[in-house]
Amino acid sequence: MAEEVKLFRTWSSGYALRIVWALKLKGIEYETIFEDLTNKSPSLLQYNPIHGKVPVLVHDGKPVCESLVILEYVDETWKHNPLLPQDPYEKSMARFWANFGDDKLMKSIWQLFIAREKDQDVAAVEALENLKLVEEQLKGKKFFHGETIGYLDLAFGWFADFVSILEEIMSLKLVDGERFPHLSSWIQHFMDAPVIRDCWPPRDKMIIKYQVMREKYLAAATPK
Amino acid sequence: MAASDVKLLGARPSPFVNRVQVALNLKSIDYEFIPQNLADKSELLLKSNPVHKKVPVLIHGGQPISESLVIVQYVDEVWSGPPSLLPADPYDRATVRFWAAYIDEKWSPLVRNLINATDEQSKAAAAEKVFEGLKLLEDAFVNSSKGKGFFGGEKLGFLDVVLGCYLGWVRAGEIITGLKILDETKTAALVGWAERFTSNKAVDGVIPEPEELANFMKMQARAAAAADASSK
């Protein structure tokens, strides 16, 4: 039965990358639609009327929104090469840490990224605390679920790339090999893993994009 | 399943805790409810949820699970016999997960803003946003229930538990603001659903009375204001 799978994404969205990786890891053919979020297509707005965001997966005409929801949908629909653990407790841990990554880690990393110089030390405290928690999760493991890439690696994947971009733009070392040996090692393994490594957005474009974004935030911050 | 094998660290006013209680009740699982004092957190809570230090935490066979949506799905997967809380079809599961995320991340902060609004203008603006969200949820209900009484169809399902456990707060919010949030002239289907949810056996005795919650929320607001004032 011919299936039709479409993925609405942008060139840079780390959320959309999760789905690109998931589909590739499962060997699923799909059509990519690149969106310009400053000029959203009628299709995107039709498929995701509530949020108007990417990624959106459209499977045989039916849209699925929200990247972590899409990841579970992909895993439940195409059951080979499972991304999530089978055991309910392990699965719960995976969901818990994915939420942590999006709710706590991402926010704290972003707060550090847009902090003015005098506020960076304070912002770094929370970011580093969150990184320590992630570091502990990786102890004794190559990837979050063990030897092979799974759901949590895809959920944290944005971080593997963004760390080096942040470090270059801010001229600081956030994830150093001494303080975060497991996290550093995971970053290296994940960045270079087959399937994963072919999908990264162009680094120079990312540097420019985030540099511009940071400058906007810093300029908008009210001087005290 | 021995009651001692399943423990729930919780606090009665929390809708997130209530979700787990309702889920366990729906599955007829015996459990021990260990009430927590959130102003003076117990060793057990801090050990069981060191990352967030929040309730609910389900402790099953000694293993702690946190985050209400994670716990409810865990309960559904471990005690997989009927009734199923999540639908079987992957697309339907994605749909309920989408709405659960919308309810927690987008809609409930709007309700909080409404309850905390200090002047008439911001209250009206906040109310508008709450009603817009409720219209979306009304449509979701109509699509999901397919003419039956609950989001889950004939029986309570995941979304009923997720949204239904906010009803205490919603009613308390109506007392505090003097506004009708669930209004049969705006979202008639949800009004009917709310009555059916609240009177369901699995929900009986779980959600505190609106007056109790309203007092609790007022106390919290006063405490927060005092903390604010003393930190200036």
CSV table of C-alpha atoms in Angstrom, one decimal:
chain,number,residue,atom,x,y,z
A,1,MET,CA,0.0,0.0,0.0
A,2,ALA,CA,1.5,3.3,-1.1
A,3,GLU,CA,1.8,5.6,1.9
A,4,GLU,CA,2.1,9.3,1.7
A,5,VAL,CA,4.3,10.9,4.3
A,6,LYS,CA,5.1,14.6,4.3
A,7,LEU,CA,7.1,16.6,6.7
A,8,PHE,CA,6.8,20.4,7.1
A,9,ARG,CA,10.0,21.8,8.5
A,10,THR,CA,12.4,24.7,8.4
A,11,TRP,CA,16.1,24.4,7.5
A,12,SER,CA,17.2,25.1,11.0
A,13,SER,CA,14.5,23.8,13.4
A,14,GLY,CA,16.0,21.3,15.9
A,15,TYR,CA,12.4,20.1,16.6
A,16,ALA,CA,11.9,19.2,13.0
A,17,LEU,CA,15.3,17.5,12.9
A,18,ARG,CA,14.0,15.0,15.5
A,19,ILE,CA,11.5,13.8,12.9
A,20,VAL,CA,13.9,13.8,10.0
A,21,TRP,CA,16.2,11.5,12.0
A,22,ALA,CA,13.3,9.3,13.2
A,23,LEU,CA,12.0,8.8,9.6
A,24,LYS,CA,15.5,8.1,8.3
A,25,LEU,CA,16.3,5.7,11.1
A,26,LYS,CA,13.1,3.8,10.2
A,27,GLY,CA,13.8,4.0,6.5
A,28,ILE,CA,10.6,5.8,5.7
A,29,GLU,CA,10.3,7.6,2.4
A,30,TYR,CA,8.8,11.1,2.8
A,31,GLU,CA,8.4,14.4,1.1
A,32,THR,CA,9.9,17.5,2.7
A,33,ILE,CA,8.2,20.9,2.6
A,34,PHE,CA,10.5,23.7,3.8
A,35,GLU,CA,8.6,26.5,5.4
A,36,ASP,CA,9.5,30.2,5.8
A,37,LEU,CA,7.9,31.0,9.2
A,38,THR,CA,7.7,34.7,8.3
A,39,ASN,CA,5.5,33.7,5.4
A,40,LYS,CA,3.7,30.5,6.4
A,41,SER,CA,2.1,28.4,3.6
A,42,PRO,CA,-1.7,27.9,3.6
A,43,SER,CA,-1.0,24.2,3.9
A,44,LEU,CA,0.9,24.7,7.2
A,45,LEU,CA,-1.8,26.8,8.6
A,46,GLN,CA,-4.4,24.3,7.5
A,47,TYR,CA,-2.5,21.3,9.0
A,48,ASN,CA,-1.5,23.2,12.2
A,49,PRO,CA,-4.1,25.8,12.8
A,50,ILE,CA,-3.6,26.1,16.5
A,51,HIS,CA,0.1,26.7,16.6
A,52,GLY,CA,1.2,27.3,13.0
A,53,LYS,CA,4.5,25.8,13.8
A,54,VAL,CA,6.9,23.1,12.5
A,55,PRO,CA,7.3,20.3,12.5
A,56,VAL,CA,4.1,18.8,11.1
A,57,LEU,CA,4.0,15.3,9.9
A,58,VAL,CA,1.2,14.5,7.5
A,59,HIS,CA,0.5,10.8,7.0
A,60,ASP,CA,-2.0,9.9,4.3
A,61,GLY,CA,-3.5,13.4,4.7
A,62,LYS,CA,-3.8,13.4,8.5
A,63,PRO,CA,-1.6,15.9,10.3
A,64,VAL,CA,0.3,15.2,13.6
A,65,CYS,CA,1.8,18.2,15.4
A,66,GLU,CA,4.3,18.7,18.3
A,67,SER,CA,7.6,17.0,17.8
A,68,LEU,CA,7.6,14.7,20.8
A,69,VAL,CA,4.0,13.7,20.0
A,70,ILE,CA,5.1,13.0,16.4
A,71,LEU,CA,8.1,10.9,17.6
A,72,GLU,CA,5.8,8.6,19.5
A,73,TYR,CA,3.4,8.5,16.5
A,74,VAL,CA,6.2,7.5,14.2
A,75,ASP,CA,7.4,4.9,16.7
A,76,GLU,CA,3.9,3.4,17.1
A,77,THR,CA,3.1,3.4,13.4
A,78,TRP,CA,6.3,2.0,12.1
A,79,LYS,CA,7.2,-0.5,14.7
A,80,HIS,CA,10.6,-1.7,13.4
A,81,ASN,CA,13.8,-0.2,14.8
A,82,PRO,CA,12.0,1.0,17.9
A,83,LEU,CA,13.0,4.4,19.3
A,84,LEU,CA,11.3,4.1,22.7
A,85,PRO,CA,12.1,1.4,25.3
A,86,GLN,CA,9.4,-1.3,25.5
A,87,ASP,CA,9.5,-1.5,29.3
A,88,PRO,CA,6.8,0.9,30.8
A,89,TYR,CA,9.2,2.2,33.5
A,90,GLU,CA,12.0,2.9,31.0
A,91,LYS,CA,9.5,4.5,28.7
A,92,SER,CA,8.3,6.8,31.5
A,93,MET,CA,11.9,7.8,32.2
A,94,ALA,CA,12.4,8.6,28.5
A,95,ARG,CA,9.3,10.8,28.5
A,96,PHE,CA,10.3,12.5,31.7
A,97,TRP,CA,13.8,13.4,30.5
A,98,ALA,CA,12.5,14.5,27.1
A,99,ASN,CA,10.2,16.9,28.9
A,100,PHE,CA,13.1,18.0,31.1
A,101,GLY,CA,15.2,18.7,28.0
A,102,ASP,CA,12.5,20.9,26.5
A,103,ASP,CA,11.1,22.6,29.6
A,104,LYS,CA,14.2,23.1,31.8
A,105,LEU,CA,17.4,22.5,29.9
A,106,MET,CA,16.5,24.4,26.7
A,107,LYS,CA,15.1,27.4,28.6
A,108,SER,CA,18.2,27.6,30.8
A,109,ILE,CA,20.6,27.3,27.9
A,110,TRP,CA,18.7,30.0,26.0
A,111,GLN,CA,18.7,32.3,29.0
A,112,LEU,CA,22.4,31.9,29.2
A,113,PHE,CA,22.7,32.5,25.4
A,114,ILE,CA,20.8,35.8,25.5
A,115,ALA,CA,22.2,37.0,28.9
A,116,ARG,CA,24.1,40.3,29.0
A,117,GLU,CA,27.7,39.8,30.1
A,118,LYS,CA,27.0,40.9,33.6
A,119,ASP,CA,24.1,38.4,33.9
A,120,GLN,CA,26.0,35.5,32.4
A,121,ASP,CA,27.4,34.1,35.6
A,122,VAL,CA,23.9,33.8,37.2
A,123,ALA,CA,22.4,32.3,34.0
A,124,ALA,CA,25.2,29.8,33.8
A,125,VAL,CA,24.4,28.4,37.3
A,126,GLU,CA,21.1,27.0,36.3
A,127,ALA,CA,22.3,25.8,32.9
A,128,LEU,CA,25.2,24.0,34.5
A,129,GLU,CA,22.9,22.4,37.1
A,130,ASN,CA,20.7,21.1,34.4
A,131,LEU,CA,23.7,19.8,32.4
A,132,LYS,CA,24.9,17.9,35.5
A,133,LEU,CA,21.6,16.1,35.6
A,134,VAL,CA,21.9,15.1,31.9
A,135,GLU,CA,25.5,14.1,32.5
A,136,GLU,CA,24.3,11.6,35.2
A,137,GLN,CA,21.8,10.1,32.8
A,138,LEU,CA,24.6,9.2,30.4
A,139,LYS,CA,26.9,7.5,32.9
A,140,GLY,CA,27.9,4.0,31.6
A,141,LYS,CA,26.1,4.5,28.3
A,142,LYS,CA,27.1,5.5,24.8
A,143,PHE,CA,23.7,6.9,24.0
A,144,PHE,CA,20.8,7.6,26.3
A,145,HIS,CA,19.2,4.2,25.9
A,146,GLY,CA,22.5,2.2,25.7
A,147,GLU,CA,24.4,1.2,22.6
A,148,THR,CA,22.0,2.4,19.9
A,149,ILE,CA,20.3,5.8,19.2
A,150,GLY,CA,16.8,6.2,20.4
A,151,TYR,CA,14.1,8.6,21.4
A,152,LEU,CA,16.0,10.6,24.0
A,153,ASP,CA,19.0,11.0,21.7
A,154,LEU,CA,16.7,12.5,19.1
A,155,ALA,CA,15.0,14.7,21.8
A,156,PHE,CA,18.4,16.0,23.0
A,157,GLY,CA,19.9,16.1,19.5
A,158,TRP,CA,19.4,19.9,19.0
A,159,PHE,CA,21.7,20.3,22.0
A,160,ALA,CA,24.6,18.4,20.5
A,161,ASP,CA,24.7,21.0,17.7
A,162,PHE,CA,23.7,24.1,19.5
A,163,VAL,CA,26.3,23.8,22.3
A,164,SER,CA,29.2,24.3,19.9
A,165,ILE,CA,27.4,27.2,18.2
A,166,LEU,CA,26.7,28.9,21.5
A,167,GLU,CA,30.3,28.3,22.6
A,168,GLU,CA,31.7,29.9,19.4
A,169,ILE,CA,29.4,32.9,19.5
A,170,MET,CA,29.9,33.5,23.2
A,171,SER,CA,33.6,32.6,23.3
A,172,LEU,CA,33.1,30.3,26.3
A,173,LYS,CA,33.3,26.6,27.0
A,174,LEU,CA,30.0,25.3,28.4
A,175,VAL,CA,30.4,21.5,28.0
A,176,ASP,CA,34.1,20.9,28.9
A,177,GLY,CA,35.4,17.3,28.8
A,178,GLU,CA,36.6,17.4,32.4
A,179,ARG,CA,33.4,18.5,34.0
A,180,PHE,CA,31.1,16.7,31.6
A,181,PRO,CA,33.0,13.6,30.3
A,182,HIS,CA,29.8,11.6,29.4
A,183,LEU,CA,28.0,14.5,27.9
A,184,SER,CA,31.0,15.5,25.8
A,185,SER,CA,31.4,11.9,24.7
A,186,TRP,CA,27.7,11.6,23.8
A,187,ILE,CA,27.9,14.8,21.7
A,188,GLN,CA,30.8,13.4,19.7
A,189,HIS,CA,29.2,10.1,19.1
A,190,PHE,CA,25.8,11.6,18.2
A,191,MET,CA,27.2,14.4,15.9
A,192,ASP,CA,29.0,11.8,13.9
A,193,ALA,CA,26.6,8.9,13.9
A,194,PRO,CA,25.4,7.5,10.6
A,195,VAL,CA,22.0,9.0,9.5
A,196,ILE,CA,22.4,11.8,12.1
A,197,ARG,CA,25.4,13.4,10.7
A,198,ASP,CA,24.0,13.8,7.2
A,199,CYS,CA,21.1,16.0,8.4
A,200,TRP,CA,22.8,18.8,10.3
A,201,PRO,CA,21.9,22.3,9.0
A,202,PRO,CA,24.9,24.2,7.5
A,203,ARG,CA,27.0,25.4,10.4
A,204,ASP,CA,28.0,28.8,9.0
A,205,LYS,CA,24.3,29.6,8.3
A,206,MET,CA,23.5,28.6,11.9
A,207,ILE,CA,26.2,30.8,13.3
A,208,ILE,CA,25.0,33.8,11.4
A,209,LYS,CA,21.3,33.1,12.3
A,210,TYR,CA,22.0,32.8,16.0
A,211,GLN,CA,24.5,35.6,16.1
A,212,VAL,CA,21.9,37.9,14.6
A,213,MET,CA,19.2,36.6,17.0
A,214,ARG,CA,21.5,37.1,20.0
A,215,GLU,CA,22.3,40.6,19.0
A,216,LYS,CA,18.6,41.5,18.7
A,217,TYR,CA,17.9,40.2,22.2
A,218,LEU,CA,20.9,42.0,23.7
A,219,ALA,CA,19.9,45.2,22.0
A,220,ALA,CA,16.3,44.9,23.2
A,221,ALA,CA,17.4,44.3,26.8
A,222,THR,CA,16.7,47.5,28.7
A,223,PRO,CA,20.0,49.0,30.0
A,224,LYS,CA,19.8,49.6,33.8
B,1,MET,CA,-1.7,-5.9,43.6
B,2,ALA,CA,-0.9,-5.1,47.2
B,3,ALA,CA,-1.7,-1.5,48.2
B,4,SER,CA,1.8,-1.1,49.7
B,5,ASP,CA,3.3,-1.8,46.2
B,6,VAL,CA,1.7,1.4,44.8
B,7,LYS,CA,2.1,4.7,46.6
B,8,LEU,CA,1.1,8.1,45.5
B,9,LEU,CA,2.9,11.2,46.9
B,10,GLY,CA,0.4,14.0,46.5
B,11,ALA,CA,-1.5,17.0,47.8
B,12,ARG,CA,-5.3,17.1,47.6
B,13,PRO,CA,-5.7,20.5,45.9
B,14,SER,CA,-3.4,19.6,43.0
B,15,PRO,CA,-5.2,18.8,39.8
B,16,PHE,CA,-2.0,17.0,38.6
B,17,VAL,CA,-2.3,14.7,41.7
B,18,ASN,CA,-6.0,14.3,41.1
B,19,ARG,CA,-5.3,13.0,37.6
B,20,VAL,CA,-3.3,10.1,39.0
B,21,GLN,CA,-5.9,9.3,41.6
B,22,VAL,CA,-8.6,9.2,38.9
B,23,ALA,CA,-6.5,7.0,36.7
B,24,LEU,CA,-5.8,4.6,39.5
B,25,ASN,CA,-9.4,4.5,40.4
B,26,LEU,CA,-10.5,3.9,36.8
B,27,LYS,CA,-8.1,0.9,36.8
B,28,SER,CA,-9.3,-0.2,40.2
B,29,ILE,CA,-5.8,-0.2,41.6
B,30,ASP,CA,-5.4,-0.1,45.4
B,31,TYR,CA,-2.8,2.4,46.4
B,32,GLU,CA,-1.5,4.3,49.4
B,33,PHE,CA,-2.0,8.0,49.3
B,34,ILE,CA,0.8,9.8,51.2
B,35,PRO,CA,-0.1,13.4,51.6
B,36,GLN,CA,2.7,15.9,51.2
B,37,ASN,CA,3.3,19.2,52.8
B,38,LEU,CA,4.6,21.3,49.9
B,39,ALA,CA,5.8,24.1,52.2
B,40,ASP,CA,8.0,21.6,54.1
B,41,LYS,CA,9.0,18.8,51.7
B,42,SER,CA,9.5,15.4,53.0
B,43,GLU,CA,12.7,13.3,52.6
B,44,LEU,CA,10.7,10.8,50.6
B,45,LEU,CA,9.5,13.5,48.1
B,46,LEU,CA,12.9,15.0,47.7
B,47,LYS,CA,14.4,11.5,47.2
B,48,SER,CA,11.7,10.4,44.8
B,49,ASN,CA,11.6,13.5,42.6
B,50,PRO,CA,15.0,15.2,43.1
B,51,VAL,CA,14.8,17.0,39.8
B,52,HIS,CA,11.5,18.9,40.3
B,53,LYS,CA,10.7,18.2,43.9
B,54,LYS,CA,7.0,18.3,43.0
B,55,VAL,CA,3.9,16.1,43.3
B,56,PRO,CA,2.5,13.9,42.0
B,57,VAL,CA,5.1,11.1,42.3
B,58,LEU,CA,3.9,7.5,41.8
B,59,ILE,CA,6.1,4.9,43.5
B,60,HIS,CA,5.5,1.5,42.1
B,61,GLY,CA,7.5,-1.4,43.5
B,62,GLY,CA,9.9,1.1,44.9
B,63,GLN,CA,10.4,2.9,41.5
B,64,PRO,CA,9.4,6.6,41.4
B,65,ILE,CA,7.7,8.1,38.4
B,66,SER,CA,7.0,11.9,38.1
B,67,GLU,CA,5.0,14.2,35.9
B,68,SER,CA,1.3,13.6,35.8
B,69,LEU,CA,1.0,13.0,32.1
B,70,VAL,CA,3.9,10.5,32.2
B,71,ILE,CA,2.4,8.8,35.3
B,72,VAL,CA,-1.1,8.4,33.7
B,73,GLN,CA,0.4,6.9,30.6
B,74,TYR,CA,2.6,4.6,32.8
B,75,VAL,CA,-0.5,3.5,34.7
B,76,ASP,CA,-2.3,2.7,31.4
B,77,GLU,CA,0.7,0.7,30.1
B,78,VAL,CA,1.4,-1.3,33.3
B,79,TRP,CA,-2.2,-2.1,34.1
B,80,SER,CA,-3.0,-2.6,30.5
B,81,GLY,CA,-6.4,-4.4,31.0
B,82,PRO,CA,-9.6,-2.5,30.4
B,83,PRO,CA,-10.5,0.2,30.7
B,84,SER,CA,-7.8,1.5,28.4
B,85,LEU,CA,-7.1,5.2,29.0
B,86,LEU,CA,-5.4,6.0,25.8
B,87,PRO,CA,-7.0,4.9,22.4
B,88,ALA,CA,-5.4,2.0,20.6
B,89,ASP,CA,-4.9,3.7,17.2
B,90,PRO,CA,-1.6,5.6,16.9
B,91,TYR,CA,-3.3,8.6,15.2
B,92,ASP,CA,-5.9,8.9,17.9
B,93,ARG,CA,-3.1,8.6,20.6
B,94,ALA,CA,-1.2,11.4,18.9
B,95,THR,CA,-4.4,13.5,18.9
B,96,VAL,CA,-5.0,13.0,22.7
B,97,ARG,CA,-1.3,13.7,23.4
B,98,PHE,CA,-1.5,16.9,21.3
B,99,TRP,CA,-4.6,18.1,23.3
B,100,ALA,CA,-3.0,17.2,26.6
B,101,ALA,CA,0.0,19.3,25.7
B,102,TYR,CA,-2.2,22.1,24.6
B,103,ILE,CA,-4.2,22.0,27.8
B,104,ASP,CA,-1.2,22.1,30.1
B,105,GLU,CA,1.1,24.4,28.1
B,106,LYS,CA,-1.4,26.8,26.5
B,107,TRP,CA,-4.8,26.7,28.1
B,108,SER,CA,-4.2,26.3,31.8
B,109,PRO,CA,-1.8,29.3,32.0
B,110,LEU,CA,-4.7,31.4,30.5
B,111,VAL,CA,-7.0,30.2,33.3
B,112,ARG,CA,-4.3,31.1,35.8
B,113,ASN,CA,-4.0,34.6,34.3
B,114,LEU,CA,-7.7,35.1,34.5
B,115,ILE,CA,-7.9,34.1,38.1
B,116,ASN,CA,-4.9,36.3,39.0
B,117,ALA,CA,-6.1,39.3,37.0
B,118,THR,CA,-6.2,42.4,39.2
B,119,ASP,CA,-8.3,44.9,37.2
B,120,GLU,CA,-11.5,44.6,35.1
B,121,GLN,CA,-9.7,45.3,31.9
B,122,SER,CA,-7.1,42.6,32.2
B,123,LYS,CA,-9.8,40.2,33.6
B,124,ALA,CA,-11.9,40.8,30.5
B,125,ALA,CA,-8.9,40.3,28.1
B,126,ALA,CA,-7.9,37.1,30.0
B,127,ALA,CA,-11.4,35.8,29.9
B,128,GLU,CA,-11.6,36.2,26.2
B,129,LYS,CA,-8.5,34.1,25.7
B,130,VAL,CA,-9.8,31.4,28.1
B,131,PHE,CA,-13.1,31.2,26.0
B,132,GLU,CA,-11.2,31.0,22.8
B,133,GLY,CA,-9.3,28.0,24.1
B,134,LEU,CA,-12.5,26.5,25.4
B,135,LYS,CA,-14.0,26.7,21.9
B,136,LEU,CA,-11.1,24.7,20.6
B,137,LEU,CA,-11.5,22.2,23.4
B,138,GLU,CA,-15.3,22.0,22.7
B,139,ASP,CA,-14.5,21.1,19.0
B,140,ALA,CA,-11.9,18.6,20.2
B,141,PHE,CA,-14.6,17.1,22.5
B,142,VAL,CA,-17.2,16.8,19.7
B,143,ASN,CA,-14.6,15.1,17.4
B,144,SER,CA,-13.2,12.8,20.1
B,145,SER,CA,-16.5,11.7,21.8
B,146,LYS,CA,-18.2,10.8,18.5
B,147,GLY,CA,-21.6,11.4,20.1
B,148,LYS,CA,-20.8,9.7,23.3
B,149,GLY,CA,-20.4,11.2,26.8
B,150,PHE,CA,-16.7,11.5,27.2
B,151,PHE,CA,-13.5,12.4,25.3
B,152,GLY,CA,-12.8,8.7,25.5
B,153,GLY,CA,-16.2,7.8,24.1
B,154,GLU,CA,-18.5,5.7,26.3
B,155,LYS,CA,-16.0,5.6,29.1
B,156,LEU,CA,-13.5,8.1,30.6
B,157,GLY,CA,-10.2,8.2,28.8
B,158,PHE,CA,-6.9,10.1,29.0
B,159,LEU,CA,-8.2,13.5,27.9
B,160,ASP,CA,-11.2,13.3,30.3
B,161,VAL,CA,-8.7,12.8,33.1
B,162,VAL,CA,-6.3,15.5,31.9
B,163,LEU,CA,-8.9,18.2,31.4
B,164,GLY,CA,-11.5,17.0,34.0
B,165,CYS,CA,-9.1,17.3,36.9
B,166,TYR,CA,-8.9,21.0,36.2
B,167,LEU,CA,-12.6,21.4,36.8
B,168,GLY,CA,-12.0,22.1,40.5
B,169,TRP,CA,-9.8,25.0,39.7
B,170,VAL,CA,-12.2,26.2,37.0
B,171,ARG,CA,-15.1,26.2,39.5
B,172,ALA,CA,-12.9,27.9,42.1
B,173,GLY,CA,-11.9,30.5,39.4
B,174,GLU,CA,-15.6,31.2,38.8
B,175,ILE,CA,-16.1,31.9,42.5
B,176,ILE,CA,-13.0,34.2,42.6
B,177,THR,CA,-13.7,36.1,39.4
B,178,GLY,CA,-17.5,36.1,39.5
B,179,LEU,CA,-17.4,34.9,35.9
B,180,LYS,CA,-18.9,31.8,34.3
B,181,ILE,CA,-16.0,30.0,32.7
B,182,LEU,CA,-17.9,26.9,31.6
B,183,ASP,CA,-20.9,28.6,30.1
B,184,GLU,CA,-23.7,26.6,28.4
B,185,THR,CA,-24.3,29.5,26.0
B,186,LYS,CA,-20.7,29.2,24.8
B,187,THR,CA,-19.5,25.6,25.2
B,188,ALA,CA,-22.7,23.5,25.8
B,189,ALA,CA,-21.0,20.2,25.1
B,190,LEU,CA,-18.3,20.8,27.6
B,191,VAL,CA,-20.8,21.9,30.2
B,192,GLY,CA,-22.6,18.5,29.8
B,193,TRP,CA,-19.3,16.7,29.8
B,194,ALA,CA,-18.1,18.4,33.0
B,195,GLU,CA,-21.2,17.3,34.9
B,196,ARG,CA,-20.8,13.7,33.7
B,197,PHE,CA,-17.1,13.8,34.6
B,198,THR,CA,-17.6,15.2,38.1
B,199,SER,CA,-20.3,12.7,38.9
B,200,ASN,CA,-18.3,9.7,37.7
B,201,LYS,CA,-17.5,7.0,40.4
B,202,ALA,CA,-13.8,7.2,39.7
B,203,VAL,CA,-13.8,11.0,40.4
B,204,ASP,CA,-15.9,10.8,43.5
B,205,GLY,CA,-14.1,12.4,46.5
B,206,VAL,CA,-11.0,13.2,44.5
B,207,ILE,CA,-11.3,16.8,43.5
B,208,PRO,CA,-11.8,19.1,46.5
B,209,GLU,CA,-14.9,21.3,46.6
B,210,PRO,CA,-14.6,24.6,44.7
B,211,GLU,CA,-15.0,26.7,47.9
B,212,GLU,CA,-12.2,24.8,49.5
B,213,LEU,CA,-10.0,25.3,46.4
B,214,ALA,CA,-11.0,29.0,46.1
B,215,ASN,CA,-9.9,29.6,49.7
B,216,PHE,CA,-6.7,27.7,49.1
B,217,MET,CA,-5.9,29.8,46.0
B,218,LYS,CA,-6.6,33.0,47.9
B,219,MET,CA,-4.3,31.9,50.7
B,220,GLN,CA,-1.6,31.1,48.1
B,221,ALA,CA,-2.0,34.5,46.5
B,222,ARG,CA,-1.7,36.2,49.8
B,223,ALA,CA,1.4,34.2,50.7
B,224,ALA,CA,2.9,35.1,47.3
B,225,ALA,CA,2.1,38.8,47.7
B,226,ALA,CA,3.6,38.7,51.2
B,227,ALA,CA,6.8,37.0,49.9
B,228,ASP,CA,7.0,39.6,47.1
B,229,ALA,CA,6.6,42.5,49.5
B,230,SER,CA,9.1,41.2,52.0
B,231,SER,CA,11.7,40.6,49.3
B,232,LYS,CA,11.6,44.2,48.0
